[in-house]
Short mmCIF file of C-alpha atoms in Angstrom, two decimals:
data_model
loop_
_atom_site.label_atom_id
_atom_site.label_comp_id
_atom_site.label_asym_id
_atom_site.label_seq_id
_atom_site.Cartn_x
_atom_site.Cartn_y
_atom_site.Cartn_z
CA UNK O 1 5.50 36.72 -15.63
CA UNK O 2 3.47 33.45 -16.39
CA UNK O 3 3.87 30.39 -14.51
CA UNK O 4 5.03 27.18 -16.56
CA UNK O 5 2.28 24.71 -16.38
CA UNK O 6 2.21 21.87 -14.19
CA UNK O 7 4.06 18.68 -15.52
CA UNK O 8 1.43 15.70 -14.73
CA UNK O 9 3.10 13.07 -12.72
CA UNK O 10 2.07 10.18 -14.54
CA UNK O 11 3.19 11.00 -18.41
CA UNK O 12 5.45 13.84 -16.92
CA UNK O 13 4.12 15.95 -19.79
CA UNK O 14 3.21 19.60 -19.24
CA UNK O 15 -0.72 20.08 -18.55
CA UNK O 16 -1.53 23.33 -20.70
CA UNK O 17 -4.40 25.13 -18.82
CA UNK O 18 -6.71 24.81 -21.47
CA UNK O 19 -6.57 20.99 -21.61
CA UNK O 20 -8.98 18.30 -19.47
CA UNK O 21 -7.50 17.55 -16.41
CA UNK O 22 -8.23 15.92 -13.14
CA UNK O 23 -7.42 15.47 -9.74
CA UNK O 24 -6.46 11.86 -8.40
CA UNK O 25 -6.54 10.55 -5.17
CA UNK O 26 -3.10 8.73 -4.41
CA UNK O 27 -4.87 5.88 -2.06
CA UNK O 28 -8.64 6.18 -3.16
CA UNK O 29 -11.19 7.52 -1.21
CA UNK O 30 -12.88 4.07 -0.75
CA UNK O 31 -9.87 2.83 0.22
CA UNK O 32 -8.88 5.17 3.30
CA UNK O 33 -7.95 7.99 1.27
CA UNK O 34 -10.58 10.68 1.56
CA UNK O 35 -8.70 13.57 2.30
CA UNK O 36 -5.22 11.97 1.49
CA UNK O 37 -2.33 13.24 -1.33
CA UNK O 38 -4.00 13.85 -4.63
CA UNK O 39 -2.00 14.71 -7.58
CA UNK O 40 -3.30 16.70 -11.11
CA UNK O 41 -3.05 14.67 -14.03
CA UNK O 42 -4.20 14.92 -17.47
CA UNK O 43 -7.46 13.41 -18.03
CA UNK O 44 -6.11 11.28 -20.42
CA UNK O 45 -3.88 9.69 -17.98
CA UNK O 46 -5.93 9.65 -14.83
CA UNK O 47 -8.53 7.41 -17.10
CA UNK O 48 -6.34 5.13 -18.04
CA UNK O 49 -5.38 4.90 -14.80
CA UNK O 50 -8.51 4.11 -13.76
CA UNK O 51 -8.88 1.57 -16.85
CA UNK O 52 -5.97 -0.33 -15.80
CA UNK O 53 -6.20 -1.18 -11.86
CA UNK O 54 -8.82 -1.70 -9.16
CA UNK O 55 -9.26 0.91 -6.57
CA UNK O 56 -7.62 -1.88 -4.18
CA UNK O 57 -4.84 -2.72 -6.50
CA UNK O 58 -4.49 1.35 -6.34
CA UNK O 59 -4.38 1.39 -2.36
CA UNK O 60 -2.40 -1.73 -1.74
CA UNK O 61 0.25 -1.34 -4.82
CA UNK O 62 0.61 1.44 -6.31
CA UNK O 63 0.03 5.50 -4.23
CA UNK O 64 2.96 6.97 -5.64
CA UNK O 65 3.50 7.84 -9.20
CA UNK O 66 6.46 6.31 -9.44
CA UNK O 67 4.62 2.99 -8.81
CA UNK O 68 1.97 3.72 -11.34
CA UNK O 69 4.91 4.40 -13.85
CA UNK O 70 6.51 0.78 -13.17
CA UNK O 71 2.82 -0.58 -14.37
CA UNK O 72 3.79 -2.70 -17.64
CA UNK O 73 0.54 -1.61 -19.02
CA UNK O 74 1.02 1.99 -17.88
CA UNK O 75 4.73 1.88 -18.87
CA UNK O 76 3.16 0.92 -22.42
CA UNK O 77 0.69 3.54 -22.25
CA UNK O 78 3.17 6.40 -20.76
CA UNK O 79 5.86 5.46 -24.04
CA UNK O 80 2.70 5.77 -26.23
CA UNK O 81 1.05 8.95 -24.99
CA UNK O 82 4.80 10.70 -24.55
CA UNK O 83 4.92 10.66 -28.75
CA UNK O 84 1.85 12.97 -28.81
CA UNK O 85 1.55 16.54 -28.25
CA UNK O 86 0.50 17.21 -24.16
CA UNK O 87 -2.94 18.94 -25.62
CA UNK O 88 -3.53 15.58 -26.90
CA UNK O 89 -6.98 13.94 -25.91
CA UNK O 90 -8.73 11.47 -27.78
CA UNK O 91 -12.75 11.23 -28.23
CA UNK O 92 -12.82 7.31 -27.82
CA UNK O 93 -11.63 5.29 -24.52
CA UNK O 94 -9.50 2.51 -24.50
CA UNK O 95 -10.55 -0.78 -23.16
CA UNK O 96 -10.81 -1.46 -19.79
CA UNK O 97 -8.98 -3.97 -17.31
CA UNK O 98 -9.85 -7.22 -16.80
CA UNK O 99 -11.81 -8.54 -14.33
#
């Protein structure tokens, strides 16, 4: 019997096996997370996390999926992507975070 696909901890949609996916270090490697916990995400979700938050912000305030989902810009992204099918993968990137 086939196992159900894993669920993305950011958008809470299934991650089909044929969709781009990547591992996210909850604490960035450069901020002490090397060898630490990782989560499997849709690649689009992973890109949005890094387009929104710096490595320092991730390490200090957003080291859990719950904290990431509570960030205002990520919450808006999650609301938007939730309306797309799990295999959705746009060809262009969104705007980068302000420095």
